[in-house]
JSON list of C-alpha atoms in Angstrom, two decimals:
[
{"chain": "A", "resi": 29, "resn": "MET", "atom": "CA", "xyz": [18.69, -41.94, 37.17]},
{"chain": "A", "resi": 30, "resn": "VAL", "atom": "CA", "xyz": [17.56, -45.51, 37.71]},
{"chain": "A", "resi": 31, "resn": "ALA", "atom": "CA", "xyz": [19.41, -48.24, 35.87]},
{"chain": "A", "resi": 32, "resn": "ASN", "atom": "CA", "xyz": [17.31, -49.96, 33.20]},
{"chain": "A", "resi": 33, "resn": "SER", "atom": "CA", "xyz": [19.48, -53.04, 32.90]},
{"chain": "A", "resi": 34, "resn": "LYS", "atom": "CA", "xyz": [17.86, -56.31, 34.04]},
{"chain": "A", "resi": 35, "resn": "GLU", "atom": "CA", "xyz": [20.28, -58.85, 32.64]},
{"chain": "A", "resi": 36, "resn": "SER", "atom": "CA", "xyz": [20.34, -60.94, 35.80]},
{"chain": "A", "resi": 37, "resn": "GLU", "atom": "CA", "xyz": [16.56, -61.31, 35.96]},
{"chain": "A", "resi": 38, "resn": "THR", "atom": "CA", "xyz": [13.99, -63.34, 34.07]},
{"chain": "A", "resi": 39, "resn": "VAL", "atom": "CA", "xyz": [11.90, -60.94, 32.03]},
{"chain": "A", "resi": 40, "resn": "THR", "atom": "CA", "xyz": [8.26, -60.79, 33.11]},
{"chain": "A", "resi": 41, "resn": "GLY", "atom": "CA", "xyz": [5.91, -62.05, 30.43]},
{"chain": "A", "resi": 42, "resn": "ALA", "atom": "CA", "xyz": [8.73, -63.55, 28.38]},
{"chain": "A", "resi": 43, "resn": "SER", "atom": "CA", "xyz": [8.05, -66.25, 25.84]},
{"chain": "A", "resi": 44, "resn": "ALA", "atom": "CA", "xyz": [9.16, -69.70, 26.95]},
{"chain": "A", "resi": 45, "resn": "VAL", "atom": "CA", "xyz": [10.45, -70.32, 23.42]},
{"chain": "A", "resi": 46, "resn": "THR", "atom": "CA", "xyz": [12.35, -67.13, 22.59]},
{"chain": "A", "resi": 47, "resn": "GLY", "atom": "CA", "xyz": [12.95, -65.70, 26.05]},
{"chain": "A", "resi": 48, "resn": "LEU", "atom": "CA", "xyz": [11.79, -62.31, 24.72]},
{"chain": "A", "resi": 49, "resn": "PRO", "atom": "CA", "xyz": [8.92, -60.27, 26.20]},
{"chain": "A", "resi": 50, "resn": "GLN", "atom": "CA", "xyz": [5.51, -60.56, 24.56]},
{"chain": "A", "resi": 51, "resn": "LYS", "atom": "CA", "xyz": [3.75, -57.40, 23.44]},
{"chain": "A", "resi": 52, "resn": "ARG", "atom": "CA", "xyz": [0.34, -58.55, 24.67]},
{"chain": "A", "resi": 53, "resn": "PHE", "atom": "CA", "xyz": [1.54, -57.86, 28.22]},
{"chain": "A", "resi": 54, "resn": "TYR", "atom": "CA", "xyz": [2.54, -54.29, 27.33]},
{"chain": "A", "resi": 55, "resn": "ARG", "atom": "CA", "xyz": [-0.39, -52.94, 25.32]},
{"chain": "A", "resi": 56, "resn": "GLN", "atom": "CA", "xyz": [-1.05, -49.21, 25.48]},
{"chain": "A", "resi": 57, "resn": "ARG", "atom": "CA", "xyz": [-2.83, -46.53, 23.49]},
{"chain": "A", "resi": 58, "resn": "ALA", "atom": "CA", "xyz": [-1.04, -45.56, 20.29]},
{"chain": "A", "resi": 59, "resn": "HIS", "atom": "CA", "xyz": [-1.02, -41.85, 21.13]},
{"chain": "A", "resi": 60, "resn": "SER", "atom": "CA", "xyz": [0.15, -39.78, 24.06]},
{"chain": "A", "resi": 61, "resn": "ASN", "atom": "CA", "xyz": [-0.22, -36.06, 24.68]},
{"chain": "A", "resi": 62, "resn": "PRO", "atom": "CA", "xyz": [3.35, -34.69, 24.67]},
{"chain": "A", "resi": 63, "resn": "ILE", "atom": "CA", "xyz": [2.24, -31.37, 26.16]},
{"chain": "A", "resi": 64, "resn": "ALA", "atom": "CA", "xyz": [0.64, -32.94, 29.26]},
{"chain": "A", "resi": 65, "resn": "ASP", "atom": "CA", "xyz": [2.50, -32.91, 32.55]},
{"chain": "A", "resi": 66, "resn": "HIS", "atom": "CA", "xyz": [3.59, -36.54, 32.68]},
{"chain": "A", "resi": 67, "resn": "SER", "atom": "CA", "xyz": [5.69, -37.64, 35.63]},
{"chain": "A", "resi": 68, "resn": "PHE", "atom": "CA", "xyz": [9.31, -37.96, 34.53]},
{"chain": "A", "resi": 69, "resn": "ASN", "atom": "CA", "xyz": [12.64, -38.19, 36.26]},
{"chain": "A", "resi": 70, "resn": "TYR", "atom": "CA", "xyz": [15.12, -36.29, 34.11]},
{"chain": "A", "resi": 71, "resn": "PRO", "atom": "CA", "xyz": [18.63, -34.91, 34.58]},
{"chain": "A", "resi": 72, "resn": "ALA", "atom": "CA", "xyz": [19.20, -31.21, 35.17]},
{"chain": "A", "resi": 73, "resn": "ARG", "atom": "CA", "xyz": [22.03, -31.27, 32.60]},
{"chain": "A", "resi": 74, "resn": "PRO", "atom": "CA", "xyz": [23.75, -33.80, 30.31]},
{"chain": "A", "resi": 75, "resn": "GLU", "atom": "CA", "xyz": [26.64, -34.22, 32.74]},
{"chain": "A", "resi": 76, "resn": "ASP", "atom": "CA", "xyz": [24.22, -35.69, 35.28]},
{"chain": "A", "resi": 77, "resn": "VAL", "atom": "CA", "xyz": [23.10, -38.60, 33.07]},
{"chain": "A", "resi": 78, "resn": "ASP", "atom": "CA", "xyz": [24.36, -41.95, 34.36]},
{"chain": "A", "resi": 79, "resn": "TRP", "atom": "CA", "xyz": [24.96, -43.50, 30.94]},
{"chain": "A", "resi": 80, "resn": "ARG", "atom": "CA", "xyz": [26.96, -46.37, 32.38]},
{"chain": "A", "resi": 81, "resn": "SER", "atom": "CA", "xyz": [23.84, -47.69, 34.14]},
{"chain": "A", "resi": 82, "resn": "LEU", "atom": "CA", "xyz": [22.31, -48.05, 30.66]},
{"chain": "A", "resi": 83, "resn": "TYR", "atom": "CA", "xyz": [25.45, -49.27, 28.86]},
{"chain": "A", "resi": 84, "resn": "PRO", "atom": "CA", "xyz": [27.49, -51.32, 31.36]},
{"chain": "A", "resi": 85, "resn": "SER", "atom": "CA", "xyz": [30.19, -52.05, 28.75]},
{"chain": "A", "resi": 86, "resn": "MET", "atom": "CA", "xyz": [30.67, -48.52, 27.43]},
{"chain": "A", "resi": 87, "resn": "GLY", "atom": "CA", "xyz": [34.20, -47.19, 27.16]},
{"chain": "A", "resi": 88, "resn": "ASP", "atom": "CA", "xyz": [35.43, -44.15, 29.06]},
{"chain": "A", "resi": 89, "resn": "ASP", "atom": "CA", "xyz": [35.54, -42.03, 25.90]},
{"chain": "A", "resi": 90, "resn": "GLN", "atom": "CA", "xyz": [32.24, -43.26, 24.40]},
{"chain": "A", "resi": 91, "resn": "GLN", "atom": "CA", "xyz": [29.13, -41.14, 24.00]},
{"chain": "A", "resi": 92, "resn": "VAL", "atom": "CA", "xyz": [25.64, -41.87, 22.75]},
{"chain": "A", "resi": 93, "resn": "GLN", "atom": "CA", "xyz": [25.66, -40.90, 19.06]},
{"chain": "A", "resi": 94, "resn": "PHE", "atom": "CA", "xyz": [22.31, -42.21, 17.76]},
{"chain": "A", "resi": 95, "resn": "ALA", "atom": "CA", "xyz": [18.87, -41.24, 19.13]},
{"chain": "A", "resi": 96, "resn": "ASP", "atom": "CA", "xyz": [15.66, -42.98, 18.05]},
{"chain": "A", "resi": 97, "resn": "ILE", "atom": "CA", "xyz": [13.00, -40.50, 19.11]},
{"chain": "A", "resi": 98, "resn": "GLY", "atom": "CA", "xyz": [9.67, -42.17, 19.83]},
{"chain": "A", "resi": 99, "resn": "CYS", "atom": "CA", "xyz": [11.26, -45.60, 19.43]},
{"chain": "A", "resi": 100, "resn": "GLY", "atom": "CA", "xyz": [7.99, -47.52, 19.86]},
{"chain": "A", "resi": 101, "resn": "TYR", "atom": "CA", "xyz": [8.53, -51.21, 20.56]},
{"chain": "A", "resi": 102, "resn": "GLY", "atom": "CA", "xyz": [12.23, -50.98, 19.69]},
{"chain": "A", "resi": 103, "resn": "GLY", "atom": "CA", "xyz": [12.43, -52.88, 16.40]},
{"chain": "A", "resi": 104, "resn": "PHE", "atom": "CA", "xyz": [14.52, -50.26, 14.64]},
{"chain": "A", "resi": 105, "resn": "LEU", "atom": "CA", "xyz": [16.62, -49.63, 17.76]},
{"chain": "A", "resi": 106, "resn": "VAL", "atom": "CA", "xyz": [17.58, -53.32, 17.80]},
{"chain": "A", "resi": 107, "resn": "THR", "atom": "CA", "xyz": [18.48, -53.08, 14.11]},
{"chain": "A", "resi": 108, "resn": "LEU", "atom": "CA", "xyz": [20.74, -50.10, 14.83]},
{"chain": "A", "resi": 109, "resn": "GLY", "atom": "CA", "xyz": [22.50, -52.09, 17.53]},
{"chain": "A", "resi": 110, "resn": "GLU", "atom": "CA", "xyz": [23.17, -54.88, 15.05]},
{"chain": "A", "resi": 111, "resn": "MET", "atom": "CA", "xyz": [24.29, -52.59, 12.22]},
{"chain": "A", "resi": 112, "resn": "PHE", "atom": "CA", "xyz": [26.60, -50.42, 14.34]},
{"chain": "A", "resi": 113, "resn": "PRO", "atom": "CA", "xyz": [28.07, -52.53, 17.15]},
{"chain": "A", "resi": 114, "resn": "GLU", "atom": "CA", "xyz": [30.65, -49.85, 17.99]},
{"chain": "A", "resi": 115, "resn": "LYS", "atom": "CA", "xyz": [28.08, -47.05, 18.35]},
{"chain": "A", "resi": 116, "resn": "LEU", "atom": "CA", "xyz": [25.80, -46.34, 21.31]},
{"chain": "A", "resi": 117, "resn": "ALA", "atom": "CA", "xyz": [22.13, -45.81, 20.42]},
{"chain": "A", "resi": 118, "resn": "ILE", "atom": "CA", "xyz": [19.36, -44.65, 22.75]},
{"chain": "A", "resi": 119, "resn": "GLY", "atom": "CA", "xyz": [15.63, -45.09, 22.27]},
{"chain": "A", "resi": 120, "resn": "MET", "atom": "CA", "xyz": [13.41, -42.40, 23.80]},
{"chain": "A", "resi": 121, "resn": "GLU", "atom": "CA", "xyz": [9.74, -43.28, 24.32]},
{"chain": "A", "resi": 122, "resn": "ILE", "atom": "CA", "xyz": [7.04, -41.36, 26.17]},
{"chain": "A", "resi": 123, "resn": "ARG", "atom": "CA", "xyz": [4.58, -44.24, 26.81]},
{"chain": "A", "resi": 124, "resn": "VAL", "atom": "CA", "xyz": [5.12, -46.17, 30.02]},
{"chain": "A", "resi": 125, "resn": "LYS", "atom": "CA", "xyz": [4.26, -49.71, 29.00]},
{"chain": "A", "resi": 126, "resn": "VAL", "atom": "CA", "xyz": [5.92, -49.38, 25.60]},
{"chain": "A", "resi": 127, "resn": "SER", "atom": "CA", "xyz": [9.19, -48.16, 27.12]},
{"chain": "A", "resi": 128, "resn": "ASP", "atom": "CA", "xyz": [8.96, -50.97, 29.71]},
{"chain": "A", "resi": 129, "resn": "TYR", "atom": "CA", "xyz": [8.66, -53.44, 26.84]},
{"chain": "A", "resi": 130, "resn": "VAL", "atom": "CA", "xyz": [11.77, -52.08, 25.09]},
{"chain": "A", "resi": 131, "resn": "ILE", "atom": "CA", "xyz": [13.77, -52.11, 28.31]},
{"chain": "A", "resi": 132, "resn": "ASP", "atom": "CA", "xyz": [12.75, -55.73, 28.97]},
{"chain": "A", "resi": 133, "resn": "ARG", "atom": "CA", "xyz": [13.39, -56.66, 25.34]},
{"chain": "A", "resi": 134, "resn": "ILE", "atom": "CA", "xyz": [16.96, -55.33, 25.50]},
{"chain": "A", "resi": 135, "resn": "ALA", "atom": "CA", "xyz": [17.57, -57.07, 28.83]},
{"chain": "A", "resi": 136, "resn": "ALA", "atom": "CA", "xyz": [16.35, -60.37, 27.33]},
{"chain": "A", "resi": 137, "resn": "LEU", "atom": "CA", "xyz": [18.49, -59.93, 24.20]},
{"chain": "A", "resi": 138, "resn": "ARG", "atom": "CA", "xyz": [21.57, -59.23, 26.32]},
{"chain": "A", "resi": 139, "resn": "LEU", "atom": "CA", "xyz": [20.92, -62.30, 28.42]},
{"chain": "A", "resi": 140, "resn": "LYS", "atom": "CA", "xyz": [20.21, -64.52, 25.43]},
{"chain": "A", "resi": 141, "resn": "ASN", "atom": "CA", "xyz": [23.23, -63.34, 23.41]},
{"chain": "A", "resi": 142, "resn": "ALA", "atom": "CA", "xyz": [25.79, -62.95, 26.18]},
{"chain": "A", "resi": 143, "resn": "ASN", "atom": "CA", "xyz": [28.27, -65.21, 24.39]},
{"chain": "A", "resi": 144, "resn": "GLU", "atom": "CA", "xyz": [27.47, -64.12, 20.84]},
{"chain": "A", "resi": 145, "resn": "LYS", "atom": "CA", "xyz": [29.17, -61.57, 18.57]},
{"chain": "A", "resi": 146, "resn": "THR", "atom": "CA", "xyz": [26.23, -59.18, 18.91]},
{"chain": "A", "resi": 147, "resn": "THR", "atom": "CA", "xyz": [25.46, -58.72, 22.62]},
{"chain": "A", "resi": 148, "resn": "TYR", "atom": "CA", "xyz": [23.17, -55.66, 22.42]},
{"chain": "A", "resi": 149, "resn": "GLN", "atom": "CA", "xyz": [25.21, -53.84, 25.06]},
{"chain": "A", "resi": 150, "resn": "ASN", "atom": "CA", "xyz": [25.21, -50.80, 22.76]},
{"chain": "A", "resi": 151, "resn": "ILE", "atom": "CA", "xyz": [21.47, -50.05, 22.85]},
{"chain": "A", "resi": 152, "resn": "ALA", "atom": "CA", "xyz": [19.23, -48.82, 25.65]},
{"chain": "A", "resi": 153, "resn": "CYS", "atom": "CA", "xyz": [15.86, -47.17, 26.19]},
{"chain": "A", "resi": 154, "resn": "ILE", "atom": "CA", "xyz": [14.60, -44.48, 28.54]},
{"chain": "A", "resi": 155, "resn": "ARG", "atom": "CA", "xyz": [11.10, -43.18, 29.16]},
{"chain": "A", "resi": 156, "resn": "THR", "atom": "CA", "xyz": [11.09, -39.44, 28.63]},
{"chain": "A", "resi": 157, "resn": "ASN", "atom": "CA", "xyz": [9.49, -36.63, 26.67]},
{"chain": "A", "resi": 158, "resn": "ALA", "atom": "CA", "xyz": [11.99, -35.68, 23.97]},
{"chain": "A", "resi": 159, "resn": "MET", "atom": "CA", "xyz": [9.93, -32.61, 23.07]},
{"chain": "A", "resi": 160, "resn": "LYS", "atom": "CA", "xyz": [10.68, -31.17, 26.51]},
{"chain": "A", "resi": 161, "resn": "TYR", "atom": "CA", "xyz": [13.88, -32.69, 27.83]},
{"chain": "A", "resi": 162, "resn": "LEU", "atom": "CA", "xyz": [16.19, -33.46, 24.90]},
{"chain": "A", "resi": 163, "resn": "PRO", "atom": "CA", "xyz": [18.84, -30.83, 25.85]},
{"chain": "A", "resi": 164, "resn": "ASN", "atom": "CA", "xyz": [18.88, -32.27, 29.38]},
{"chain": "A", "resi": 165, "resn": "TYR", "atom": "CA", "xyz": [20.38, -35.47, 27.97]},
{"chain": "A", "resi": 166, "resn": "PHE", "atom": "CA", "xyz": [22.68, -34.44, 25.14]},
{"chain": "A", "resi": 167, "resn": "GLN", "atom": "CA", "xyz": [25.53, -31.96, 24.89]},
{"chain": "A", "resi": 168, "resn": "LYS", "atom": "CA", "xyz": [25.98, -29.58, 22.00]},
{"chain": "A", "resi": 169, "resn": "SER", "atom": "CA", "xyz": [26.96, -31.40, 18.78]},
{"chain": "A", "resi": 170, "resn": "GLN", "atom": "CA", "xyz": [26.90, -34.81, 20.50]},
{"chain": "A", "resi": 171, "resn": "LEU", "atom": "CA", "xyz": [24.60, -36.75, 18.18]},
{"chain": "A", "resi": 172, "resn": "GLU", "atom": "CA", "xyz": [25.51, -38.14, 14.79]},
{"chain": "A", "resi": 173, "resn": "LYS", "atom": "CA", "xyz": [22.04, -39.36, 13.79]},
{"chain": "A", "resi": 174, "resn": "MET", "atom": "CA", "xyz": [18.46, -38.77, 14.93]},
{"chain": "A", "resi": 175, "resn": "PHE", "atom": "CA", "xyz": [15.49, -40.84, 13.82]},
{"chain": "A", "resi": 176, "resn": "PHE", "atom": "CA", "xyz": [11.83, -39.82, 13.72]},
{"chain": "A", "resi": 177, "resn": "LEU", "atom": "CA", "xyz": [10.08, -42.87, 12.31]},
{"chain": "A", "resi": 178, "resn": "TYR", "atom": "CA", "xyz": [6.30, -42.91, 11.94]},
{"chain": "A", "resi": 179, "resn": "PRO", "atom": "CA", "xyz": [5.67, -40.10, 14.45]},
{"chain": "A", "resi": 180, "resn": "ASP", "atom": "CA", "xyz": [2.15, -39.30, 15.61]},
{"chain": "A", "resi": 181, "resn": "PRO", "atom": "CA", "xyz": [0.57, -37.23, 12.78]},
{"chain": "A", "resi": 182, "resn": "HIS", "atom": "CA", "xyz": [-1.78, -35.29, 15.10]},
{"chain": "A", "resi": 183, "resn": "PHE", "atom": "CA", "xyz": [-4.24, -34.79, 12.27]},
{"chain": "A", "resi": 184, "resn": "LYS", "atom": "CA", "xyz": [-6.36, -32.02, 13.80]},
{"chain": "A", "resi": 185, "resn": "ARG", "atom": "CA", "xyz": [-5.07, -28.53, 12.98]},
{"chain": "A", "resi": 186, "resn": "ALA", "atom": "CA", "xyz": [-5.34, -27.48, 16.62]},
{"chain": "A", "resi": 187, "resn": "LYS", "atom": "CA", "xyz": [-2.92, -30.28, 17.53]},
{"chain": "A", "resi": 188, "resn": "HIS", "atom": "CA", "xyz": [-0.29, -29.56, 14.88]},
{"chain": "A", "resi": 189, "resn": "LYS", "atom": "CA", "xyz": [1.75, -27.86, 17.59]},
{"chain": "A", "resi": 190, "resn": "TRP", "atom": "CA", "xyz": [2.14, -31.32, 19.15]},
{"chain": "A", "resi": 191, "resn": "ARG", "atom": "CA", "xyz": [3.95, -32.67, 16.08]},
{"chain": "A", "resi": 192, "resn": "ILE", "atom": "CA", "xyz": [7.50, -33.60, 17.00]},
{"chain": "A", "resi": 193, "resn": "ILE", "atom": "CA", "xyz": [8.87, -31.88, 13.91]},
{"chain": "A", "resi": 194, "resn": "ASN", "atom": "CA", "xyz": [7.95, -28.23, 14.31]},
{"chain": "A", "resi": 195, "resn": "GLN", "atom": "CA", "xyz": [9.72, -24.91, 13.96]},
{"chain": "A", "resi": 196, "resn": "ALA", "atom": "CA", "xyz": [10.04, -24.40, 17.71]},
{"chain": "A", "resi": 197, "resn": "LEU", "atom": "CA", "xyz": [11.97, -27.66, 18.21]},
{"chain": "A", "resi": 198, "resn": "LEU", "atom": "CA", "xyz": [14.22, -27.73, 15.15]},
{"chain": "A", "resi": 199, "resn": "SER", "atom": "CA", "xyz": [16.79, -25.43, 16.73]},
{"chain": "A", "resi": 200, "resn": "GLU", "atom": "CA", "xyz": [17.06, -27.85, 19.67]},
{"chain": "A", "resi": 201, "resn": "TYR", "atom": "CA", "xyz": [17.66, -30.72, 17.26]},
{"chain": "A", "resi": 202, "resn": "ALA", "atom": "CA", "xyz": [20.30, -28.64, 15.47]},
{"chain": "A", "resi": 203, "resn": "TYR", "atom": "CA", "xyz": [21.93, -27.89, 18.83]},
{"chain": "A", "resi": 204, "resn": "VAL", "atom": "CA", "xyz": [22.42, -31.55, 19.82]},
{"chain": "A", "resi": 205, "resn": "LEU", "atom": "CA", "xyz": [23.43, -32.66, 16.29]},
{"chain": "A", "resi": 206, "resn": "ARG", "atom": "CA", "xyz": [27.01, -32.36, 15.08]},
{"chain": "A", "resi": 207, "resn": "LYS", "atom": "CA", "xyz": [27.78, -30.58, 11.84]},
{"chain": "A", "resi": 208, "resn": "GLY", "atom": "CA", "xyz": [27.00, -33.01, 9.04]},
{"chain": "A", "resi": 209, "resn": "GLY", "atom": "CA", "xyz": [24.74, -35.06, 11.33]},
{"chain": "A", "resi": 210, "resn": "LEU", "atom": "CA", "xyz": [21.59, -36.55, 9.85]},
{"chain": "A", "resi": 211, "resn": "VAL", "atom": "CA", "xyz": [17.90, -36.46, 10.71]},
{"chain": "A", "resi": 212, "resn": "TYR", "atom": "CA", "xyz": [15.93, -39.40, 9.28]},
{"chain": "A", "resi": 213, "resn": "THR", "atom": "CA", "xyz": [12.15, -39.05, 8.93]},
{"chain": "A", "resi": 214, "resn": "MET", "atom": "CA", "xyz": [9.68, -41.65, 7.71]},
{"chain": "A", "resi": 215, "resn": "THR", "atom": "CA", "xyz": [5.88, -41.61, 7.73]},
{"chain": "A", "resi": 216, "resn": "ASP", "atom": "CA", "xyz": [2.95, -43.21, 5.94]},
{"chain": "A", "resi": 217, "resn": "VAL", "atom": "CA", "xyz": [0.96, -39.94, 6.08]},
{"chain": "A", "resi": 218, "resn": "GLU", "atom": "CA", "xyz": [1.61, -37.73, 3.07]},
{"chain": "A", "resi": 219, "resn": "ASP", "atom": "CA", "xyz": [0.29, -34.59, 4.76]},
{"chain": "A", "resi": 220, "resn": "LEU", "atom": "CA", "xyz": [2.72, -35.07, 7.64]},
{"chain": "A", "resi": 221, "resn": "HIS", "atom": "CA", "xyz": [5.57, -35.72, 5.20]},
{"chain": "A", "resi": 222, "resn": "THR", "atom": "CA", "xyz": [4.79, -32.44, 3.42]},
{"chain": "A", "resi": 223, "resn": "TRP", "atom": "CA", "xyz": [4.73, -30.68, 6.80]},
{"chain": "A", "resi": 224, "resn": "ILE", "atom": "CA", "xyz": [8.11, -32.17, 7.80]},
{"chain": "A", "resi": 225, "resn": "VAL", "atom": "CA", "xyz": [9.81, -31.28, 4.52]},
{"chain": "A", "resi": 226, "resn": "SER", "atom": "CA", "xyz": [8.41, -27.75, 4.61]},
{"chain": "A", "resi": 227, "resn": "HIS", "atom": "CA", "xyz": [9.56, -27.03, 8.16]},
{"chain": "A", "resi": 228, "resn": "MET", "atom": "CA", "xyz": [12.96, -28.70, 7.83]},
{"chain": "A", "resi": 229, "resn": "THR", "atom": "CA", "xyz": [13.87, -26.99, 4.57]},
{"chain": "A", "resi": 230, "resn": "GLN", "atom": "CA", "xyz": [12.78, -23.59, 5.91]},
{"chain": "A", "resi": 231, "resn": "HIS", "atom": "CA", "xyz": [15.18, -23.90, 8.83]},
{"chain": "A", "resi": 232, "resn": "PRO", "atom": "CA", "xyz": [18.60, -22.36, 8.10]},
{"chain": "A", "resi": 233, "resn": "LEU", "atom": "CA", "xyz": [20.55, -25.22, 9.73]},
{"chain": "A", "resi": 234, "resn": "PHE", "atom": "CA", "xyz": [19.13, -28.13, 7.72]},
{"chain": "A", "resi": 235, "resn": "GLU", "atom": "CA", "xyz": [19.23, -29.21, 4.09]},
{"chain": "A", "resi": 236, "resn": "ARG", "atom": "CA", "xyz": [17.51, -32.19, 2.52]},
{"chain": "A", "resi": 237, "resn": "LEU", "atom": "CA", "xyz": [19.59, -35.00, 1.06]},
{"chain": "A", "resi": 238, "resn": "SER", "atom": "CA", "xyz": [19.06, -35.74, -2.61]},
{"chain": "A", "resi": 239, "resn": "ASP", "atom": "CA", "xyz": [17.31, -38.98, -3.55]},
{"chain": "A", "resi": 240, "resn": "GLU", "atom": "CA", "xyz": [20.66, -40.31, -4.73]},
{"chain": "A", "resi": 241, "resn": "GLU", "atom": "CA", "xyz": [22.31, -39.57, -1.36]},
{"chain": "A", "resi": 242, "resn": "ALA", "atom": "CA", "xyz": [19.37, -41.01, 0.59]},
{"chain": "A", "resi": 243, "resn": "ASN", "atom": "CA", "xyz": [19.33, -44.22, -1.44]},
{"chain": "A", "resi": 244, "resn": "ALA", "atom": "CA", "xyz": [23.10, -44.66, -0.99]},
{"chain": "A", "resi": 245, "resn": "ASP", "atom": "CA", "xyz": [22.78, -44.59, 2.81]},
{"chain": "A", "resi": 246, "resn": "PRO", "atom": "CA", "xyz": [22.95, -48.17, 4.16]},
{"chain": "A", "resi": 247, "resn": "ILE", "atom": "CA", "xyz": [20.37, -47.30, 6.80]},
{"chain": "A", "resi": 248, "resn": "THR", "atom": "CA", "xyz": [17.69, -46.34, 4.27]},
{"chain": "A", "resi": 249, "resn": "PRO", "atom": "CA", "xyz": [16.47, -49.88, 3.41]},
{"chain": "A", "resi": 250, "resn": "LYS", "atom": "CA", "xyz": [16.09, -50.62, 7.14]},
{"chain": "A", "resi": 251, "resn": "LEU", "atom": "CA", "xyz": [13.78, -47.66, 7.67]},
{"chain": "A", "resi": 252, "resn": "TYR", "atom": "CA", "xyz": [10.92, -49.28, 5.79]},
{"chain": "A", "resi": 253, "resn": "GLN", "atom": "CA", "xyz": [10.16, -52.28, 7.95]},
{"chain": "A", "resi": 254, "resn": "SER", "atom": "CA", "xyz": [12.65, -52.68, 10.80]},
{"chain": "A", "resi": 255, "resn": "SER", "atom": "CA", "xyz": [10.25, -50.87, 13.11]},
{"chain": "A", "resi": 256, "resn": "GLU", "atom": "CA", "xyz": [6.96, -52.49, 14.06]},
{"chain": "A", "resi": 257, "resn": "GLU", "atom": "CA", "xyz": [5.02, -49.55, 12.61]},
{"chain": "A", "resi": 258, "resn": "GLY", "atom": "CA", "xyz": [6.93, -49.77, 9.33]},
{"chain": "A", "resi": 259, "resn": "ALA", "atom": "CA", "xyz": [6.27, -53.50, 9.08]},
{"chain": "A", "resi": 260, "resn": "LYS", "atom": "CA", "xyz": [2.56, -52.85, 9.60]},
{"chain": "A", "resi": 261, "resn": "VAL", "atom": "CA", "xyz": [2.56, -50.33, 6.74]},
{"chain": "A", "resi": 262, "resn": "VAL", "atom": "CA", "xyz": [4.22, -52.92, 4.49]},
{"chain": "A", "resi": 263, "resn": "ARG", "atom": "CA", "xyz": [1.64, -55.57, 5.47]},
{"chain": "A", "resi": 264, "resn": "ASN", "atom": "CA", "xyz": [-1.19, -53.16, 4.73]},
{"chain": "A", "resi": 265, "resn": "LYS", "atom": "CA", "xyz": [0.42, -52.18, 1.41]},
{"chain": "A", "resi": 266, "resn": "GLY", "atom": "CA", "xyz": [0.57, -48.56, 2.51]},
{"chain": "A", "resi": 267, "resn": "GLU", "atom": "CA", "xyz": [2.88, -45.84, 1.24]},
{"chain": "A", "resi": 268, "resn": "HIS", "atom": "CA", "xyz": [6.16, -44.73, 2.80]},
{"chain": "A", "resi": 269, "resn": "PHE", "atom": "CA", "xyz": [7.38, -41.15, 2.66]},
{"chain": "A", "resi": 270, "resn": "LEU", "atom": "CA", "xyz": [11.09, -40.75, 3.39]},
{"chain": "A", "resi": 271, "resn": "ALA", "atom": "CA", "xyz": [13.08, -37.57, 3.90]},
{"chain": "A", "resi": 272, "resn": "ILE", "atom": "CA", "xyz": [16.62, -37.27, 5.31]},
{"chain": "A", "resi": 273, "resn": "PHE", "atom": "CA", "xyz": [18.17, -33.96, 6.32]},
{"chain": "A", "resi": 274, "resn": "ARG", "atom": "CA", "xyz": [21.74, -32.86, 6.99]},
{"chain": "A", "resi": 275, "resn": "ARG", "atom": "CA", "xyz": [22.78, -30.50, 9.76]},
{"chain": "A", "resi": 276, "resn": "ILE", "atom": "CA", "xyz": [24.72, -27.66, 8.13]}
]
């Protein structure tokens, strides 16, 4: 696996003011076909993942515990790194330029905050297809939290099989989640929300959190606009549909 860290380099396309990469240099289509045969390098098994190349400061007994699936431009991933400095979080993104942006963004944040309390050494991003290769990266019961924020709704009925929450994949998510682990879902498409709730509640290894439990979670307020997609929904005065599920 190739190391994504670029702390010693100047990030291409970085702003002269902030030192952070600018999205206009990383534009890409909003959607990607997850069933297509993209070219990916992926490990044969979780033991083959070189996590230390992604987290140079990780301890010998540390494991990645948070996974932001389809992390987009990394806004929520950065928030996770700030909220949980002792936890390792990985962003998984299928689009080339978008994952490049997140990797460069993290490198720039590490460089900029090297002497600060929050150094962003606990977050990283890889380009991969989580719908195909998730068990290649994570061991059984490894993850504490998984996030599916504003996933592609794939509106056409023929493409519903491409939705990242579907009955065929839920058992894989249950496999990599520890007992009591949480799956966070957020969308601005009510039809997709209904689909997610229906499939998750039908699965024997997941139960939905009550509204009271969801609202008490300190992560919940961050789900609405920490990500770039969430912030866009807020700007456009759109609706948010939240559902959180527990691995049982």
